[in-house]
Coordinates of C-alpha atoms (C1' of nucleotides) in Angstrom, one line a residue:
Chain A
X1 CA 21.9 11.5 -14.1
X2 CA 24.0 8.9 -16.0
X3 CA 23.8 6.1 -13.7
X4 CA 19.6 6.7 -12.7
X5 CA 19.1 6.9 -16.5
X6 CA 21.0 3.6 -17.5
X7 CA 19.1 2.1 -14.1
X8 CA 15.5 3.5 -15.6
X9 CA 16.7 2.1 -18.7
X10 CA 17.3 -1.5 -17.6
X11 CA 14.5 -1.7 -16.3
X12 CA 12.8 -0.6 -19.6
X13 CA 15.0 -3.6 -20.9
X14 CA 14.0 -5.7 -18.5
X15 CA 10.0 -5.0 -19.8
X16 CA 11.0 -5.7 -23.4
X17 CA 12.8 -9.5 -22.4
X18 CA 9.6 -10.3 -21.0
X19 CA 9.7 -14.1 -19.7
X20 CA 13.1 -14.6 -21.2
X21 CA 14.5 -12.4 -18.5
X22 CA 17.4 -10.4 -18.7
X23 CA 20.7 -11.5 -18.4
X24 CA 24.4 -9.7 -16.8
X25 CA 25.9 -9.7 -20.0
X26 CA 22.6 -9.0 -22.4
X27 CA 22.2 -6.0 -19.6
X28 CA 25.9 -4.5 -20.0
X29 CA 25.2 -4.9 -23.8
X30 CA 22.0 -3.1 -24.3
X31 CA 23.6 -0.1 -22.2
X32 CA 26.8 -0.3 -23.7
X33 CA 28.7 0.0 -20.4
X34 CA 31.3 -2.7 -18.6
X35 CA 29.3 -6.2 -17.1
X36 CA 30.5 -4.6 -13.4
X37 CA 28.8 -1.3 -13.9
X38 CA 25.9 -3.2 -14.8
X39 CA 25.8 -5.3 -12.2
X40 CA 25.9 -2.9 -9.7
X41 CA 22.8 -1.3 -11.5
X42 CA 21.3 -4.5 -11.3
X43 CA 21.9 -5.0 -7.3
X44 CA 20.7 -1.5 -6.5
X45 CA 17.4 -2.3 -8.4
X46 CA 17.0 -5.3 -7.0
X47 CA 17.7 -4.0 -3.7
X48 CA 14.4 -1.7 -4.1
X49 CA 12.3 -4.7 -5.9
X50 CA 12.4 -2.9 -9.0
X51 CA 13.9 -6.0 -10.4
X52 CA 13.6 -9.4 -9.5
X53 CA 16.4 -11.9 -9.6
X54 CA 15.4 -15.9 -10.4
X55 CA 18.1 -18.1 -9.8
X56 CA 19.8 -20.4 -11.1
X57 CA 22.1 -18.6 -14.0
X58 CA 20.6 -15.3 -12.7
X59 CA 17.9 -13.8 -14.6
X60 CA 16.3 -10.7 -14.0
X61 CA 12.5 -9.9 -14.2
X62 CA 10.7 -7.3 -13.3
X63 CA 9.8 -6.6 -9.5
X64 CA 7.3 -6.7 -7.1
X65 CA 7.7 -3.2 -6.5
X66 CA 6.8 -2.1 -9.9
X67 CA 3.1 -4.0 -9.5
X68 CA 2.6 -2.0 -6.3
X69 CA 3.9 1.2 -7.7
X70 CA 1.4 0.4 -10.7
X71 CA -1.3 -0.3 -8.3
X72 CA -1.4 3.0 -6.6
X73 CA -0.8 4.9 -9.7
X74 CA -4.3 3.9 -11.0
X75 CA -5.5 4.6 -7.2
X76 CA -4.2 7.9 -7.2
X77 CA -5.7 9.3 -10.5
X78 CA -9.0 10.6 -10.5
X79 CA -10.3 9.4 -13.9
X80 CA -9.2 5.8 -13.3
X81 CA -10.9 5.8 -9.5
X82 CA -14.1 7.4 -11.1
X83 CA -14.4 5.5 -14.3
X84 CA -13.8 2.0 -12.3
X85 CA -17.4 0.9 -11.5
X86 CA -18.2 2.2 -14.7
X87 CA -16.1 0.1 -17.0
X88 CA -17.3 -2.6 -14.5
X89 CA -20.7 -2.2 -15.4
X90 CA -20.5 -1.5 -18.9
X91 CA -18.4 -4.8 -19.1
X92 CA -21.2 -6.6 -17.2
X93 CA -23.5 -5.3 -19.7
X94 CA -21.3 -5.8 -22.9
X95 CA -19.8 -8.9 -22.0
X96 CA -16.5 -7.2 -23.9
X97 CA -13.1 -5.9 -22.5
X98 CA -13.6 -2.3 -21.5
X99 CA -10.8 0.8 -20.9
X100 CA -10.7 4.0 -20.4
X101 CA -7.9 6.5 -21.7
X102 CA -7.3 10.2 -21.0
X103 CA -5.7 12.1 -23.7
X104 CA -2.1 12.8 -24.4
X105 CA -1.3 15.3 -27.2
X106 CA -4.2 13.6 -29.0
X107 CA -3.0 10.3 -28.2
X108 CA -5.2 7.8 -26.0
X109 CA -3.3 6.8 -22.9
X110 CA -5.4 4.2 -20.9
X111 CA -5.6 4.0 -17.4
X112 CA -7.9 1.7 -16.7
X113 CA -9.2 -1.7 -17.9
X114 CA -11.7 -4.4 -16.8
X115 CA -11.5 -7.8 -18.8
X116 CA -14.6 -9.5 -20.5
X117 CA -15.4 -12.7 -19.6
X118 CA -14.2 -14.1 -23.3
X119 CA -11.4 -16.7 -22.7
X120 CA -9.5 -14.6 -25.4
X121 CA -7.0 -12.2 -24.3
X122 CA -6.4 -9.3 -25.7
X123 CA -3.3 -7.1 -25.3
X124 CA -4.3 -3.7 -24.1
X125 CA -1.1 -2.5 -22.2
X126 CA -2.2 0.4 -19.6
X127 CA 0.2 3.4 -19.6
X128 CA 1.4 3.8 -23.1
X129 CA 0.4 6.3 -26.0
X130 CA -1.8 4.4 -28.5
X131 CA -2.0 5.4 -32.3
X132 CA -4.7 7.6 -32.2
X133 CA -5.6 7.0 -36.3
X134 CA -6.0 2.9 -35.3
X135 CA -7.6 2.7 -32.4
X136 CA -11.2 3.4 -31.4
X137 CA -10.7 5.7 -28.4
X138 CA -8.1 7.4 -30.4
X139 CA -10.8 8.2 -33.3
X140 CA -13.2 9.2 -31.1
X141 CA -10.4 12.2 -29.4
X142 CA -9.5 13.2 -32.5
X143 CA -13.4 13.5 -33.8
X144 CA -14.0 16.5 -31.1
X145 CA -10.8 18.2 -32.6
X146 CA -11.0 20.6 -36.1
X147 CA -9.3 19.6 -39.0
X148 CA -6.3 21.7 -38.4
X149 CA -5.8 19.8 -35.5
X150 CA -6.0 16.3 -36.9
X151 CA -3.5 17.1 -39.7
X152 CA -0.9 18.3 -37.1
X153 CA -1.4 15.4 -34.6
X154 CA -1.4 13.1 -38.3
X155 CA 2.0 14.5 -39.7
X156 CA 3.7 14.6 -35.7
X157 CA 2.5 10.9 -35.4
X158 CA 2.4 9.1 -38.7
X159 CA -0.4 7.1 -39.9
X160 CA 1.7 3.9 -39.6
X161 CA -0.6 0.6 -40.7
X162 CA -1.0 -2.0 -37.8
X163 CA -3.4 -3.9 -39.9
X164 CA -4.4 -3.9 -43.9
X165 CA -7.2 -2.4 -43.0
X166 CA -5.7 0.6 -40.9
X167 CA -6.4 4.1 -42.2
X168 CA -3.2 5.9 -43.6
X169 CA -4.6 8.3 -45.8
X170 CA -5.4 12.0 -43.8
X171 CA -8.6 12.6 -46.4
X172 CA -10.2 9.3 -45.3
X173 CA -9.6 9.3 -41.9
X174 CA -11.4 13.3 -42.1
X175 CA -14.2 11.4 -43.5
X176 CA -14.1 8.7 -41.0
X177 CA -14.2 11.3 -38.6
X178 CA -17.4 12.8 -39.9
X179 CA -18.9 9.7 -39.5
X180 CA -17.6 9.4 -36.2
X181 CA -19.3 12.4 -35.1
X182 CA -22.7 11.9 -36.9
X183 CA -22.8 8.4 -35.0
X184 CA -21.8 9.4 -31.7
X185 CA -19.2 6.8 -31.4
X186 CA -16.4 6.0 -33.5
X187 CA -15.6 2.2 -34.9
X188 CA -12.3 0.5 -34.8
X189 CA -12.8 -2.6 -37.5
X190 CA -9.8 -4.4 -37.1
X191 CA -7.8 -1.5 -37.6
X192 CA -5.3 -1.8 -34.9
X193 CA -5.6 -6.0 -35.0
X194 CA -6.4 -8.6 -37.3
X195 CA -10.0 -10.1 -35.8
X196 CA -10.6 -7.1 -33.4
X197 CA -13.3 -4.5 -33.2
X198 CA -13.5 -1.5 -30.7
X199 CA -16.1 0.9 -29.8
X200 CA -15.5 4.1 -28.5
X201 CA -16.8 7.2 -27.4
X202 CA -15.2 11.0 -26.0
X203 CA -16.0 12.1 -22.7
X204 CA -15.3 15.8 -22.0
X205 CA -15.2 18.4 -18.9
X206 CA -17.8 21.0 -18.3
X207 CA -16.6 23.1 -21.0
X208 CA -16.9 20.5 -23.6
X209 CA -13.1 19.8 -24.1
X210 CA -12.5 16.3 -24.5
X211 CA -10.5 15.0 -21.8
X212 CA -10.5 10.9 -22.9
X213 CA -12.3 8.3 -24.3
X214 CA -14.1 4.9 -23.2
X215 CA -13.9 1.8 -25.0
X216 CA -14.7 -1.7 -25.6
X217 CA -13.4 -4.5 -27.3
X218 CA -14.3 -7.7 -28.8
X219 CA -14.1 -10.3 -31.5
X220 CA -15.0 -9.0 -34.9
X221 CA -16.7 -12.2 -35.9
X222 CA -19.2 -12.3 -32.9
X223 CA -19.9 -8.8 -33.3
X224 CA -23.5 -8.1 -36.4
X225 CA -23.7 -4.6 -37.6
X226 CA -26.6 -4.3 -35.6
X227 CA -25.1 -5.6 -32.3
X228 CA -22.1 -2.7 -33.1
X229 CA -24.9 -0.1 -33.3
X230 CA -26.3 -1.3 -29.8
X231 CA -23.1 -1.1 -28.1
X232 CA -22.2 1.9 -29.8
X233 CA -25.5 3.8 -27.8
X234 CA -24.1 2.1 -25.1
X235 CA -20.5 3.1 -24.7
X236 CA -21.9 6.4 -25.9
X237 CA -24.2 6.5 -22.7
X238 CA -21.4 5.3 -20.7
X239 CA -19.2 8.4 -21.7
X240 CA -21.5 10.5 -21.0
X241 CA -22.1 9.5 -17.6
X242 CA -18.3 9.5 -16.9
X243 CA -18.5 13.3 -18.5
X244 CA -21.3 13.7 -15.7
X245 CA -19.8 12.2 -12.7
X246 CA -16.5 13.9 -13.6
X247 CA -18.6 17.2 -13.6
X248 CA -18.3 17.5 -9.9
X249 CA -14.5 16.7 -8.9
X250 CA -13.2 18.6 -12.1
X251 CA -10.7 20.1 -9.7
X252 CA -8.1 17.4 -10.1
X253 CA -8.3 16.7 -14.1
X254 CA -5.9 14.4 -15.7
X255 CA -2.8 16.1 -16.0
X256 CA -2.2 17.8 -19.5
X257 CA 1.3 16.3 -19.5
X258 CA 1.4 12.9 -18.3
X259 CA 5.4 12.6 -18.7
X260 CA 7.6 10.3 -21.1
X261 CA 5.1 8.3 -22.6
X262 CA 6.3 5.0 -24.0
X263 CA 5.1 3.0 -27.2
X264 CA 3.3 0.0 -25.9
X265 CA 6.0 -3.1 -25.7
X266 CA 6.0 -6.4 -26.9
X267 CA 3.2 -5.5 -29.8
X268 CA 2.8 -8.1 -32.4
Chain B
X1 CA 25.1 3.1 -6.4
X2 CA 24.2 6.2 -4.4
X3 CA 22.2 8.3 -6.9
X4 CA 20.3 5.4 -8.1
X5 CA 19.7 4.2 -4.9
X6 CA 18.4 7.7 -4.2
X7 CA 16.4 8.1 -7.3
X8 CA 14.5 5.1 -6.1
X9 CA 13.8 6.0 -2.6
X10 CA 12.1 9.2 -4.8
X11 CA 9.8 6.8 -6.1
X12 CA 9.0 5.8 -3.1
X13 CA 8.4 8.5 -1.4
X14 CA 6.1 9.5 -4.2
X15 CA 3.9 6.6 -3.2
X16 CA 3.9 7.4 0.3
X17 CA 3.1 11.2 -0.6
X18 CA 0.0 10.1 -2.3
X19 CA -2.4 12.5 -4.2
X20 CA -0.8 15.1 -2.2
X21 CA 2.4 14.8 -4.4
X22 CA 6.1 15.7 -3.6
X23 CA 7.7 18.9 -3.8
X24 CA 11.2 19.5 -4.6
X25 CA 12.2 20.5 -0.9
X26 CA 10.5 17.9 0.7
X27 CA 11.9 15.4 -1.8
X28 CA 15.3 16.9 -0.7
X29 CA 14.8 16.8 2.9
X30 CA 13.6 13.5 2.9
X31 CA 16.9 12.3 1.1
X32 CA 18.8 14.5 3.2
X33 CA 20.6 16.0 0.5
X34 CA 21.0 19.3 -1.7
X35 CA 18.1 21.0 -3.4
X36 CA 20.1 20.8 -6.4
X37 CA 20.3 17.2 -6.2
X38 CA 16.9 16.2 -5.9
X39 CA 16.3 18.6 -8.5
X40 CA 18.2 16.6 -11.1
X41 CA 17.1 13.1 -9.7
X42 CA 13.4 13.8 -9.9
X43 CA 14.0 15.6 -13.8
X44 CA 15.7 12.0 -14.6
X45 CA 12.7 10.5 -13.0
X46 CA 10.5 12.3 -15.1
X47 CA 12.5 11.9 -18.2
X48 CA 11.4 8.1 -18.0
X49 CA 7.8 8.7 -17.3
X50 CA 8.8 7.3 -13.4
X51 CA 7.4 10.4 -12.3
X52 CA 4.7 12.9 -13.3
X53 CA 5.2 16.3 -12.6
X54 CA 1.9 18.6 -12.2
X55 CA 2.0 22.5 -13.0
X56 CA 1.8 25.2 -11.3
X57 CA 4.1 24.7 -8.1
X58 CA 5.6 21.7 -9.4
X59 CA 4.2 18.7 -7.7
X60 CA 5.7 15.1 -8.4
X61 CA 3.3 11.9 -8.6
X62 CA 3.8 8.1 -9.6
X63 CA 4.4 8.1 -13.5
X64 CA 2.8 6.4 -16.4
X65 CA 5.6 4.0 -16.4
X66 CA 4.8 2.6 -13.4
X67 CA 1.4 1.7 -14.8
X68 CA 2.9 0.5 -17.5
X69 CA 5.6 -1.8 -15.6
X70 CA 3.1 -3.1 -12.9
X71 CA 0.4 -4.0 -15.5
X72 CA 3.5 -6.0 -17.4
X73 CA 4.6 -7.6 -14.1
X74 CA 1.3 -9.4 -13.6
X75 CA 1.2 -10.6 -17.1
X76 CA 4.3 -12.0 -16.8
X77 CA 4.1 -14.1 -13.4
X78 CA 2.4 -17.5 -14.6
X79 CA 0.4 -17.8 -11.1
X80 CA -1.4 -14.4 -11.8
X81 CA -1.7 -15.2 -15.5
X82 CA -3.5 -18.4 -14.9
X83 CA -5.3 -17.1 -11.8
X84 CA -7.1 -14.7 -13.2
X85 CA -10.0 -16.1 -14.8
X86 CA -10.7 -18.2 -11.4
X87 CA -10.4 -15.1 -9.7
X88 CA -13.1 -13.6 -11.6
X89 CA -15.5 -16.4 -11.4
X90 CA -15.1 -16.4 -8.0
X91 CA -15.6 -12.7 -7.6
X92 CA -18.5 -13.7 -10.0
X93 CA -20.0 -16.5 -7.7
X94 CA -19.6 -14.8 -4.3
X95 CA -20.2 -10.8 -5.3
X96 CA -16.6 -10.2 -3.3
X97 CA -13.4 -8.7 -3.7
X98 CA -11.0 -11.9 -4.8
X99 CA -7.7 -12.3 -4.5
X100 CA -4.3 -14.4 -5.0
X101 CA -1.3 -14.1 -3.2
X102 CA 2.0 -16.2 -3.5
X103 CA 4.2 -17.3 -0.6
X104 CA 7.9 -15.4 0.4
X105 CA 8.9 -16.4 3.2
X106 CA 6.0 -17.3 5.1
X107 CA 4.0 -13.9 4.2
X108 CA 1.4 -13.6 1.4
X109 CA 2.3 -11.5 -1.1
X110 CA -1.0 -10.5 -3.5
X111 CA -0.3 -10.5 -7.4
X112 CA -4.1 -10.3 -8.5
X113 CA -7.1 -8.8 -7.5
X114 CA -10.8 -9.0 -9.0
X115 CA -12.8 -6.2 -7.5
X116 CA -16.1 -7.1 -6.1
X117 CA -19.5 -5.2 -7.6
X118 CA -20.0 -3.7 -4.3
X119 CA -19.3 0.3 -3.7
X120 CA -17.3 -0.1 -0.7
X121 CA -13.6 0.2 -1.4
X122 CA -11.3 -2.2 0.2
X123 CA -7.6 -1.2 0.4
X124 CA -5.9 -4.0 -0.9
X125 CA -2.2 -3.4 -2.4
X126 CA -0.6 -5.6 -4.6
X127 CA 2.9 -6.6 -4.7
X128 CA 3.6 -6.0 -0.8
X129 CA 4.2 -8.4 1.9
X130 CA 1.2 -8.8 4.0
X131 CA 1.4 -10.2 7.7
X132 CA 0.6 -13.7 7.5
X133 CA -1.2 -13.7 11.1
X134 CA -3.6 -11.3 10.1
X135 CA -4.9 -12.3 7.1
X136 CA -6.7 -15.0 5.7
X137 CA -4.5 -15.5 3.2
X138 CA -1.5 -15.9 5.5
X139 CA -3.5 -17.8 7.8
X140 CA -4.2 -20.7 4.9
X141 CA -0.6 -20.7 4.1
X142 CA 0.8 -21.1 7.9
X143 CA -1.8 -23.5 8.4
X144 CA 0.5 -25.7 5.7
X145 CA 3.2 -25.6 7.8
X146 CA 4.5 -27.4 10.9
X147 CA 4.7 -26.2 14.5
X148 CA 7.8 -25.0 14.7
X149 CA 8.2 -23.2 11.3
X150 CA 5.0 -21.4 12.4
X151 CA 7.0 -19.9 15.5
X152 CA 9.8 -19.1 13.6
X153 CA 7.7 -17.1 11.4
X154 CA 6.3 -15.4 14.2
X155 CA 9.4 -14.6 15.8
X156 CA 10.9 -13.2 12.9
X157 CA 7.8 -11.0 11.7
X158 CA 5.9 -10.3 15.5
X159 CA 2.3 -10.6 15.6
X160 CA 1.9 -6.9 15.6
X161 CA -1.8 -5.9 16.5
X162 CA -3.9 -4.6 13.3
X163 CA -7.4 -4.2 15.2
X164 CA -8.4 -5.6 18.4
X165 CA -9.2 -8.7 17.3
X166 CA -5.9 -9.5 15.6
X167 CA -4.5 -12.8 17.2
X168 CA -1.2 -11.9 19.4
X169 CA -0.4 -14.7 20.9
X170 CA 1.4 -18.1 19.2
X171 CA -0.5 -20.3 21.4
X172 CA -3.8 -19.0 20.0
X173 CA -2.6 -18.9 16.5
X174 CA -1.8 -22.1 16.2
X175 CA -5.1 -23.2 17.7
X176 CA -6.5 -21.2 15.2
X177 CA -4.5 -23.0 12.4
X178 CA -5.5 -26.2 14.0
X179 CA -9.1 -25.1 13.4
X180 CA -8.3 -23.8 9.8
X181 CA -6.4 -27.4 8.8
X182 CA -9.5 -29.2 9.9
X183 CA -12.0 -26.6 8.5
X184 CA -10.4 -26.4 5.1
X185 CA -10.1 -22.5 5.0
X186 CA -8.9 -19.6 7.1
X187 CA -10.9 -17.3 8.5
X188 CA -9.7 -13.7 9.4
X189 CA -12.9 -12.1 11.3
X190 CA -12.2 -8.3 11.5
X191 CA -8.4 -9.5 12.5
X192 CA -6.9 -7.1 9.9
X193 CA -9.5 -4.4 9.3
X194 CA -12.0 -3.3 11.4
X195 CA -15.8 -4.2 9.9
X196 CA -14.2 -6.3 7.0
X197 CA -13.5 -10.3 6.8
X198 CA -11.8 -12.8 4.7
X199 CA -11.7 -16.2 3.9
X200 CA -8.4 -17.9 2.3
X201 CA -7.5 -21.5 1.2
X202 CA -4.0 -22.5 0.1
X203 CA -3.0 -24.0 -3.3
X204 CA 0.0 -26.2 -3.7
X205 CA 2.3 -27.7 -6.2
X206 CA 1.9 -31.2 -7.4
X207 CA 4.1 -32.4 -3.9
X208 CA 1.3 -30.8 -1.7
X209 CA 3.6 -28.1 -0.8
X210 CA 2.2 -24.7 -0.3
X211 CA 2.4 -22.2 -3.4
X212 CA 0.3 -19.3 -2.0
X213 CA -3.4 -18.7 -1.3
X214 CA -6.8 -17.6 -2.8
X215 CA -9.0 -15.5 -0.6
X216 CA -12.0 -13.5 -0.9
X217 CA -13.1 -10.2 1.2
X218 CA -16.0 -8.5 2.4
X219 CA -18.1 -6.6 4.8
X220 CA -18.3 -8.2 8.2
X221 CA -22.2 -7.4 8.5
X222 CA -23.1 -8.9 5.5
X223 CA -21.6 -12.2 6.1
X224 CA -23.9 -14.7 8.2
X225 CA -22.1 -17.3 9.9
X226 CA -24.0 -19.6 7.5
X227 CA -22.7 -17.8 4.7
X228 CA -19.4 -17.9 5.8
X229 CA -19.1 -21.1 6.0
X230 CA -20.6 -21.6 2.2
X231 CA -18.6 -18.8 1.0
X232 CA -15.4 -21.1 2.6
X233 CA -16.4 -23.9 0.6
X234 CA -16.8 -22.4 -2.8
X235 CA -13.3 -20.4 -1.8
X236 CA -11.4 -24.0 -1.0
X237 CA -12.9 -25.7 -4.4
X238 CA -11.5 -22.2 -6.4
X239 CA -7.9 -23.1 -4.5
X240 CA -8.4 -26.8 -5.5
X241 CA -8.7 -25.7 -9.3
X242 CA -5.7 -23.2 -9.1
X243 CA -3.7 -25.9 -8.0
X244 CA -5.1 -28.4 -10.4
X245 CA -4.5 -26.0 -13.6
X246 CA -1.0 -25.0 -12.1
X247 CA -0.2 -28.9 -12.2
X248 CA 0.2 -28.6 -15.7
X249 CA 2.7 -25.8 -16.0
X250 CA 4.7 -26.3 -13.3
X251 CA 7.6 -26.0 -15.0
X252 CA 7.6 -21.8 -14.3
X253 CA 6.9 -21.5 -10.7
X254 CA 6.4 -18.4 -8.5
X255 CA 9.8 -17.1 -8.2
X256 CA 11.4 -18.6 -4.3
X257 CA 12.8 -15.1 -3.9
X258 CA 10.6 -12.4 -4.5
X259 CA 12.9 -9.7 -3.9
X260 CA 12.9 -6.5 -1.9
X261 CA 9.5 -6.3 -0.7
X262 CA 8.1 -3.3 1.0
X263 CA 5.3 -3.5 3.5
X264 CA 2.1 -1.9 2.4
X265 CA 2.3 1.7 2.3
X266 CA -1.3 3.9 3.2
X267 CA -2.5 1.4 5.8
X268 CA -4.9 3.1 7.9
Chain C
dA1 C1' 0.0 47.7 -6.4
dA2 C1' 4.3 47.2 -5.0
dA3 C1' 7.4 44.4 -1.9
dT4 C1' 8.3 40.5 0.6
dC5 C1' 8.7 36.0 0.4
dA6 C1' 9.2 31.1 -0.6
dC7 C1' 10.4 27.6 -3.5
dG8 C1' 11.8 26.2 -8.3
dT9 C1' 15.6 26.3 -11.1
dT10 C1' 20.6 27.2 -12.8
dC11 C1' 25.8 27.0 -12.8
dG12 C1' 30.5 26.3 -11.5
dT13 C1' 33.7 24.1 -7.9
dT14 C1' 35.4 20.0 -5.3
dA15 C1' 35.8 15.9 -4.1
dT16 C1' 33.0 11.5 -4.1
dT17 C1' 31.4 8.2 -6.5
dA18 C1' 30.7 5.3 -10.3
dC19 C1' 32.8 3.5 -14.2
dC20 C1' 36.2 0.4 -16.4
dG21 C1' 39.1 -4.1 -17.1
dA22 C1' 41.6 -7.5 -14.9
dA23 C1' 41.5 -11.6 -11.9
dT24 C1' 38.6 -14.9 -9.7
dA25 C1' 35.3 -17.8 -8.6
dA26 C1' 31.0 -20.4 -9.5
dA27 C1' 28.1 -22.4 -12.8
dC28 C1' 26.8 -24.9 -16.8
dC29 C1' 27.9 -28.2 -20.9
dG30 C1' 29.9 -31.7 -22.8
Chain D
dC1 C1' 36.0 -34.4 -14.8
dG2 C1' 37.9 -30.5 -17.5
dG3 C1' 36.5 -27.0 -20.6
dT4 C1' 33.8 -23.2 -21.2
dT5 C1' 31.0 -19.5 -20.4
dT6 C1' 29.3 -16.6 -17.0
dA7 C1' 29.2 -14.2 -12.7
dT8 C1' 31.1 -11.6 -9.1
dT9 C1' 35.0 -9.0 -6.6
dC10 C1' 38.4 -5.4 -6.5
dG11 C1' 41.6 -1.4 -6.9
dG12 C1' 42.6 2.8 -9.8
dT13 C1' 41.3 6.5 -12.3
dA14 C1' 38.6 10.0 -14.1
dA15 C1' 34.1 11.5 -14.7
dT16 C1' 30.2 12.4 -12.5
dA17 C1' 26.9 13.6 -9.2
dA18 C1' 26.7 16.3 -4.6
dC19 C1' 26.9 20.7 -2.9
dG20 C1' 26.0 25.8 -2.4
dA21 C1' 25.3 30.4 -3.5
dA22 C1' 23.3 32.9 -6.6
dC23 C1' 19.1 33.5 -9.8
dG24 C1' 14.6 33.5 -11.5
dT25 C1' 9.3 33.2 -10.9
dG26 C1' 5.4 32.8 -9.0
dA27 C1' 2.5 33.6 -4.7
dT28 C1' 1.2 36.0 -1.1
dT29 C1' 0.7 40.0 2.0
dT30 C1' 0.2 44.7 3.4

DNA sequence: AAATCACGTTCGTTATTACCGAATAAACCG
DNA sequence: CGGTTTATTCGGTAATAACGAACGTGATTT
């Protein structure tokens, strides 16, 4: 479905363009089509509110419909729905940004976020596959898998470095996962972003199979070793509560296949 | 652009279908096209993560990409970005769900929401045009307009009743707006939904032109008259703070045209 | 357990539709 | 005010998306 494909790719481009916005020529060039073609695509997306036009010198941005639908997605996913009050509590208790992710091919996909009171903003996108080896949620998930499966996932994803502390060696990762199991929660100590730490713990279904992870994010400098341990216990506790509350409604579980999941855009 | 149009309409249908999901036959029927056509559309949307497929008996739901994009929209709108910490504070202070809306043709369009601690869930969708006459944010906005403009908007939108307390008479609305001006904030007393009250106050640009409104939502039974007045003052205060903080960055204002904005789906 | 039924999926043909490129109009900049 | 860039319109053409029938597949019923 060529034209639909192109239209949806335009939405992607608009997302990447960010606050700069997308121009007609830019859109045409990005798709490799004639200007008039891009024009028609843009107008159709506009009519449905998938894009928003700002004048003068028409620039195109992500539209309001996407906000509306995005909001609905979260409401329709049982895990997001159930975890929301827990995340709010967790953030209230720890004063940290907390999130919940479900697992997709070993990678965490974040579904819900509750921002902490801090003024610092974390770039914590929703709906993206995150690196399993460089995030607390990812490592919490991997820690529930056996060695073979971890190796397979690592081979598929590649242990790409995000910071100078990112674990890029499989053996080192396996050792870290061993510690994680012993501890009961995973620690990301500036392995995903400089100056940022995360703590994550997995939640499971009634058969003890990993469904995803809960995690909190904060400023590394503000976290002493003892505080990290204490926070870890708390996160562990909330992940367990989520496991239990999920137990009731196992009927609708997070989908085994989440569809085509892009990498985060605009990462720095 | 027929095929794109149809594809986007399918996303709409999937949103309306909610947790029930969308079936192939349902999709084909909704669009009035052959099954194979709907099939191809669905697959294309699936490939881009705009829809999500759940098996067996394939059902289609809103996809992860929509969550991702929806999240990005909020990040790219200056008003949403600036108001977020204010809303968090406002919710912390009042223990109520707080929201911010910008104005679009006299109607409030909600961009951001911070849920209160209460267990009660308000169906407060983002990215939709809400009724101007039956919401606190809407009345707060209308109160900044002159009589002619209010009449024009009412004629265009129609004063459709949502509850038995909804104001359906223009003269009564104008009187209410007069009170609102005197008070400094608008009150929606079960006019939008049974048992629910809202309080809203407008924020403006440096030329005192209305840009939108801040509002809080709570359970009617839990709000005494004196508490309402107190909350009103607080909301008024936060709207003013938003006006000031916005003053610095007037460069990028909420877009005059927000594009095609649908009515809320799934309202009850 | 077999057969029916309903629904999803595939395929080939046709004409509709979306693509292109040139021409026009509008906006922007010096 | 004129040059330049950028958006928008238009008509011809060919590729593309629509259709309908045929095939699988999974669930349900007797």
